[in-house]
Coordinates of C-alpha atoms in Angstrom, one line a residue:
M1 CA -87.3 56.6 -108.4
N2 CA -84.7 54.9 -110.5
S3 CA -85.4 51.2 -111.1
T4 CA -82.8 48.6 -110.2
P5 CA -80.8 47.5 -113.2
P6 CA -81.6 43.9 -114.3
R7 CA -79.4 41.1 -112.9
I8 CA -76.7 40.0 -115.3
T9 CA -77.0 36.4 -116.3
K10 CA -75.1 36.4 -119.6
A11 CA -71.3 36.4 -119.8
V12 CA -69.0 36.7 -122.9
I13 CA -65.5 35.1 -122.8
P14 CA -63.3 36.2 -125.7
A15 CA -61.0 33.3 -126.5
A16 CA -59.9 33.8 -130.1
G17 CA -56.4 35.1 -129.5
M18 CA -53.5 33.3 -131.1
G19 CA -51.4 33.1 -127.8
T20 CA -48.2 34.2 -129.5
R21 CA -46.4 34.8 -126.2
F22 CA -46.6 31.0 -125.6
L23 CA -45.3 29.8 -129.0
P24 CA -44.5 27.1 -130.0
L25 CA -46.9 25.5 -127.6
T26 CA -49.9 27.5 -128.8
K27 CA -49.3 26.6 -132.5
A28 CA -51.8 23.7 -131.9
T29 CA -53.0 24.1 -128.3
P30 CA -55.3 27.0 -127.3
K31 CA -53.6 29.2 -124.7
E32 CA -56.9 29.1 -122.7
M33 CA -56.3 25.3 -122.2
L34 CA -52.9 25.8 -120.5
P35 CA -53.1 24.0 -117.1
V36 CA -53.0 25.9 -113.9
V37 CA -52.2 23.0 -111.6
D38 CA -54.7 20.5 -112.9
K39 CA -57.5 22.6 -114.5
P40 CA -57.2 24.7 -117.7
A41 CA -57.2 28.4 -117.2
I42 CA -60.5 28.8 -119.0
Q43 CA -62.3 26.7 -116.4
Y44 CA -61.3 29.1 -113.6
V45 CA -62.9 31.9 -115.6
V46 CA -66.1 30.0 -116.2
E47 CA -66.3 29.1 -112.6
E48 CA -65.9 32.7 -111.6
A49 CA -68.8 33.7 -113.9
V50 CA -71.0 31.0 -112.5
A51 CA -70.2 32.0 -108.9
A52 CA -71.4 35.5 -109.8
G53 CA -74.8 34.2 -111.0
M54 CA -74.1 34.0 -114.7
S55 CA -75.6 30.8 -116.2
D56 CA -75.5 31.6 -119.9
I57 CA -72.0 31.8 -121.3
L58 CA -70.8 32.6 -124.8
M59 CA -67.2 31.9 -125.8
V60 CA -65.9 33.8 -128.8
T61 CA -63.4 31.4 -130.4
G62 CA -61.2 31.2 -133.4
R63 CA -59.2 28.6 -135.4
N64 CA -57.6 25.7 -133.4
K65 CA -60.0 26.3 -130.4
R66 CA -62.0 23.1 -130.7
P67 CA -60.4 21.7 -127.5
L68 CA -62.3 24.4 -125.6
E69 CA -65.6 22.9 -126.7
D70 CA -64.4 19.4 -126.0
H71 CA -63.4 20.3 -122.5
F72 CA -66.9 21.5 -121.6
D73 CA -68.6 18.6 -123.4
R74 CA -69.3 15.1 -122.3
N75 CA -66.7 12.3 -122.8
Y76 CA -68.8 9.2 -122.4
E77 CA -66.0 6.7 -123.0
L78 CA -63.8 8.3 -120.3
E79 CA -66.7 8.6 -117.9
E80 CA -67.6 5.0 -118.4
A81 CA -64.0 3.9 -117.9
L82 CA -63.7 5.8 -114.6
Q83 CA -67.1 4.5 -113.5
R84 CA -66.0 0.9 -114.1
R85 CA -62.8 1.6 -112.1
G86 CA -64.8 3.1 -109.2
D87 CA -62.7 6.3 -109.4
Q88 CA -65.4 8.7 -108.3
D89 CA -63.0 11.6 -107.6
K90 CA -61.7 11.6 -111.1
L91 CA -65.1 11.0 -112.5
N92 CA -66.4 14.1 -110.6
S93 CA -63.5 16.2 -111.9
V94 CA -64.3 15.1 -115.5
C95 CA -68.0 15.8 -115.2
A96 CA -67.7 19.1 -113.4
P97 CA -66.9 21.3 -116.5
T98 CA -69.9 19.9 -118.4
E99 CA -72.3 20.9 -115.6
L100 CA -71.2 24.4 -114.9
A101 CA -73.4 26.4 -117.2
D102 CA -75.2 26.6 -120.5
I103 CA -72.2 27.3 -122.8
H104 CA -72.4 28.5 -126.4
Y105 CA -69.8 29.2 -129.0
V106 CA -69.3 31.6 -131.9
R107 CA -66.3 32.0 -134.1
Q108 CA -64.5 35.3 -134.6
R109 CA -63.4 34.7 -138.2
D110 CA -61.0 37.6 -138.4
P111 CA -58.6 38.7 -135.6
R112 CA -59.8 42.3 -135.4
G113 CA -59.4 42.9 -131.7
L114 CA -61.2 42.7 -128.4
G115 CA -63.9 45.1 -129.5
H116 CA -64.7 43.1 -132.5
A117 CA -64.8 39.9 -130.5
V118 CA -67.4 41.5 -128.1
L119 CA -69.4 42.6 -131.2
C120 CA -69.5 39.0 -132.4
A121 CA -71.6 38.3 -129.2
A122 CA -74.4 40.8 -130.2
P123 CA -76.8 38.3 -131.7
H124 CA -76.6 36.1 -128.7
V125 CA -76.7 38.8 -126.0
G126 CA -79.5 40.9 -127.6
R127 CA -80.6 43.9 -125.6
E128 CA -79.6 42.5 -122.2
P129 CA -76.7 43.8 -120.1
F130 CA -73.9 41.3 -120.0
A131 CA -70.4 40.6 -118.5
V132 CA -67.1 40.2 -120.4
L133 CA -64.4 38.2 -118.7
L134 CA -61.0 37.9 -120.4
A135 CA -59.6 34.4 -120.2
D136 CA -56.1 35.6 -119.5
D137 CA -57.1 37.1 -116.2
L138 CA -57.7 34.8 -113.2
I139 CA -59.3 36.4 -110.2
D140 CA -59.0 34.5 -107.0
P141 CA -62.4 33.3 -105.8
R142 CA -61.7 34.7 -102.3
D143 CA -61.8 38.2 -103.9
P144 CA -65.1 38.1 -105.7
L145 CA -64.7 41.0 -108.2
P146 CA -67.9 40.6 -110.3
A147 CA -70.0 40.8 -107.2
R148 CA -68.5 44.2 -106.3
M149 CA -69.0 45.4 -109.8
A150 CA -72.6 44.3 -109.8
E151 CA -73.2 46.2 -106.6
V152 CA -71.7 49.3 -108.1
R153 CA -73.9 48.9 -111.2
A154 CA -77.0 48.4 -109.2
R155 CA -76.3 51.6 -107.3
L156 CA -74.8 53.9 -110.0
G157 CA -76.1 52.4 -113.2
G158 CA -74.3 52.2 -116.6
S159 CA -71.4 50.1 -117.5
V160 CA -68.7 49.1 -115.0
V161 CA -65.0 48.4 -115.7
A162 CA -62.5 46.7 -113.4
L163 CA -59.4 48.8 -112.6
M164 CA -56.2 48.0 -110.9
E165 CA -53.2 50.1 -109.8
V166 CA -50.0 49.1 -111.6
D167 CA -46.5 50.4 -111.7
P168 CA -46.5 53.7 -113.7
D169 CA -43.7 52.2 -115.9
A170 CA -46.1 49.4 -116.9
I171 CA -49.2 51.4 -117.6
H172 CA -48.4 51.6 -121.3
L173 CA -49.2 47.9 -121.6
Y174 CA -52.8 48.4 -120.6
G175 CA -55.9 50.4 -121.2
C176 CA -55.8 53.3 -118.7
A177 CA -58.5 55.2 -116.9
A178 CA -58.8 58.7 -115.5
V179 CA -61.3 58.8 -112.6
E180 CA -63.1 60.9 -110.1
Q181 CA -65.2 60.1 -107.0
A182 CA -68.7 59.1 -108.0
A183 CA -71.4 61.5 -106.8
A184 CA -73.1 58.8 -104.6
G185 CA -69.8 58.0 -102.9
G186 CA -69.0 54.5 -101.6
D187 CA -67.4 51.9 -103.7
G188 CA -67.0 52.8 -107.3
V189 CA -65.5 55.7 -109.2
R190 CA -66.7 57.6 -112.3
I191 CA -64.5 57.2 -115.3
T192 CA -63.8 60.5 -117.0
E193 CA -61.3 59.3 -119.7
L194 CA -60.0 56.1 -121.2
V195 CA -56.8 55.6 -123.3
E196 CA -55.7 52.3 -124.8
K197 CA -52.0 51.6 -124.1
P198 CA -50.9 55.2 -123.7
E199 CA -47.5 56.2 -124.9
P200 CA -44.9 56.2 -122.1
G201 CA -45.2 59.4 -120.0
T202 CA -48.7 60.3 -121.3
A203 CA -51.0 58.2 -119.1
P204 CA -53.7 60.1 -117.2
S205 CA -53.2 57.7 -114.2
N206 CA -51.7 54.4 -113.1
L207 CA -55.2 52.7 -113.1
A208 CA -55.1 49.9 -115.6
V209 CA -58.2 48.3 -117.1
I210 CA -58.2 44.6 -116.3
G211 CA -60.2 41.9 -117.9
R212 CA -63.6 42.3 -116.2
Y213 CA -66.5 44.4 -117.6
L214 CA -70.2 44.7 -117.0
L215 CA -71.7 46.3 -120.1
D216 CA -74.9 47.8 -121.2
P217 CA -76.0 46.6 -124.6
E218 CA -75.6 50.1 -126.1
I219 CA -71.9 49.2 -126.4
F220 CA -72.8 47.2 -129.5
E221 CA -74.0 50.2 -131.5
V222 CA -70.8 52.1 -130.5
L223 CA -68.6 49.2 -131.5
R224 CA -70.2 49.0 -134.9
S225 CA -68.9 52.5 -135.7
T226 CA -65.6 52.3 -133.8
R227 CA -62.7 52.6 -136.2
P228 CA -59.6 50.4 -135.7
G229 CA -57.2 51.9 -133.1
R230 CA -54.1 50.5 -131.4
G231 CA -52.5 47.7 -133.5
G232 CA -55.1 48.2 -136.2
E233 CA -57.7 46.5 -134.1
I234 CA -61.2 47.5 -132.9
Q235 CA -60.6 48.3 -129.2
L236 CA -63.2 47.9 -126.5
T237 CA -61.5 50.7 -124.6
D238 CA -62.1 53.1 -127.5
A239 CA -65.8 52.3 -127.6
L240 CA -66.1 52.8 -123.8
R241 CA -64.3 56.1 -124.2
T242 CA -66.9 57.1 -126.8
L243 CA -69.6 56.4 -124.2
V244 CA -67.7 58.5 -121.5
R245 CA -67.4 61.4 -123.9
A246 CA -71.1 61.2 -124.8
G247 CA -71.9 61.6 -121.1
R248 CA -73.1 58.0 -120.7
P249 CA -72.4 56.5 -117.2
V250 CA -69.3 54.4 -117.1
H251 CA -67.9 53.5 -113.7
G252 CA -65.0 51.7 -112.3
V253 CA -64.2 49.4 -109.4
V254 CA -60.6 49.6 -108.2
F255 CA -59.5 46.1 -107.4
A256 CA -56.7 45.3 -105.0
G257 CA -57.2 41.6 -104.6
R258 CA -55.4 38.5 -106.0
R259 CA -55.2 38.5 -109.8
Y260 CA -53.1 36.2 -112.0
D261 CA -52.2 37.1 -115.6
T262 CA -51.9 33.8 -117.3
G263 CA -51.3 35.5 -120.7
D264 CA -47.7 36.3 -119.5
R265 CA -45.3 33.4 -119.2
A266 CA -43.7 34.5 -115.9
E267 CA -47.1 35.4 -114.3
Y268 CA -48.5 32.1 -115.5
L269 CA -45.7 30.2 -113.7
R270 CA -46.2 32.3 -110.6
A271 CA -50.0 31.6 -110.7
T272 CA -49.4 27.9 -111.0
V273 CA -46.9 27.9 -108.0
R274 CA -49.2 30.0 -105.8
L275 CA -52.3 28.0 -106.4
A276 CA -50.4 24.7 -106.1
C277 CA -49.0 25.8 -102.7
E278 CA -52.5 26.6 -101.5
R279 CA -53.9 23.2 -102.4
E280 CA -54.5 20.9 -99.4
D281 CA -53.6 17.8 -101.4
L282 CA -50.4 19.3 -103.0
G283 CA -49.4 22.3 -101.0
P284 CA -47.5 20.8 -98.0
E285 CA -45.2 18.5 -100.0
F286 CA -44.8 20.9 -102.9
L287 CA -44.0 23.8 -100.6
S288 CA -41.4 21.8 -98.8
W289 CA -39.7 20.8 -102.1
L290 CA -39.9 24.5 -103.2
R291 CA -38.1 25.7 -100.1
E292 CA -35.4 23.1 -100.6
F293 CA -35.1 24.1 -104.2
V294 CA -34.7 27.8 -103.4
R295 CA -32.2 27.1 -100.7
A296 CA -30.1 25.0 -103.0
A297 CA -30.3 27.7 -105.7
E298 CA -29.1 30.4 -103.3
L299 CA -26.1 28.3 -102.3
A300 CA -25.2 27.2 -105.8
P301 CA -22.1 29.0 -107.2
V302 CA -22.8 31.7 -109.7

């Protein structure tokens, strides 16, 4: 009888990217600290990991990322000021990030790609299975993706990758997976091939790899021997493809829920508007203004 895979309690969040799509803002401000309504994007990702049972989180950072550490650290002066004012709501919001999880940091000294960023986590992760959550991808908490992925891993074993159908014209922007139905049926598919950002017209499917992974620690050994690929960087997709071709189990979960790509300017704005509209304290008034704004824009002369 196969033993149940151990529960995943460690999460790795790569956050070393330069955020060039948001320049000049990201010249001095980490893109992960961009506000989505009134919380930085990175906090949503940490909250997702914690909700999935991950209490030990490693952020892989780079230059100019100190604000990430400050956000999840205590600010005694601010806390005391809010305490004196009796502003408990704001005090709770300031303290909440510091109490989410046990958060650690390691610096990726050279920008050598996602695969290299994950490899930087090897000393911390050790020989345990772990999750990787990309900070650009926000998954709505009403669509708990890591929980589905953990169920597939418990049933089928191996590493698990989140997939999402995208427009075939956009698949060249993503890692892409070819899949077949898993032998055990149910939720989850078996990945038969992976391609990082395929050339237009060559993609094996329209299933894009999105920023959620549950990985067996064997990925570290593969990453150590993975040569630079697309963009001259060490790609996690290439390492997973090596596992697939070696016959190691790599499965996928096709996600059709609410996902927001905060690494893209237009998607970032859409995410902020959607989440603001759904807030009880902001939504009604903001939605009313938004309707008026759209109506005025439609009537304005071209």
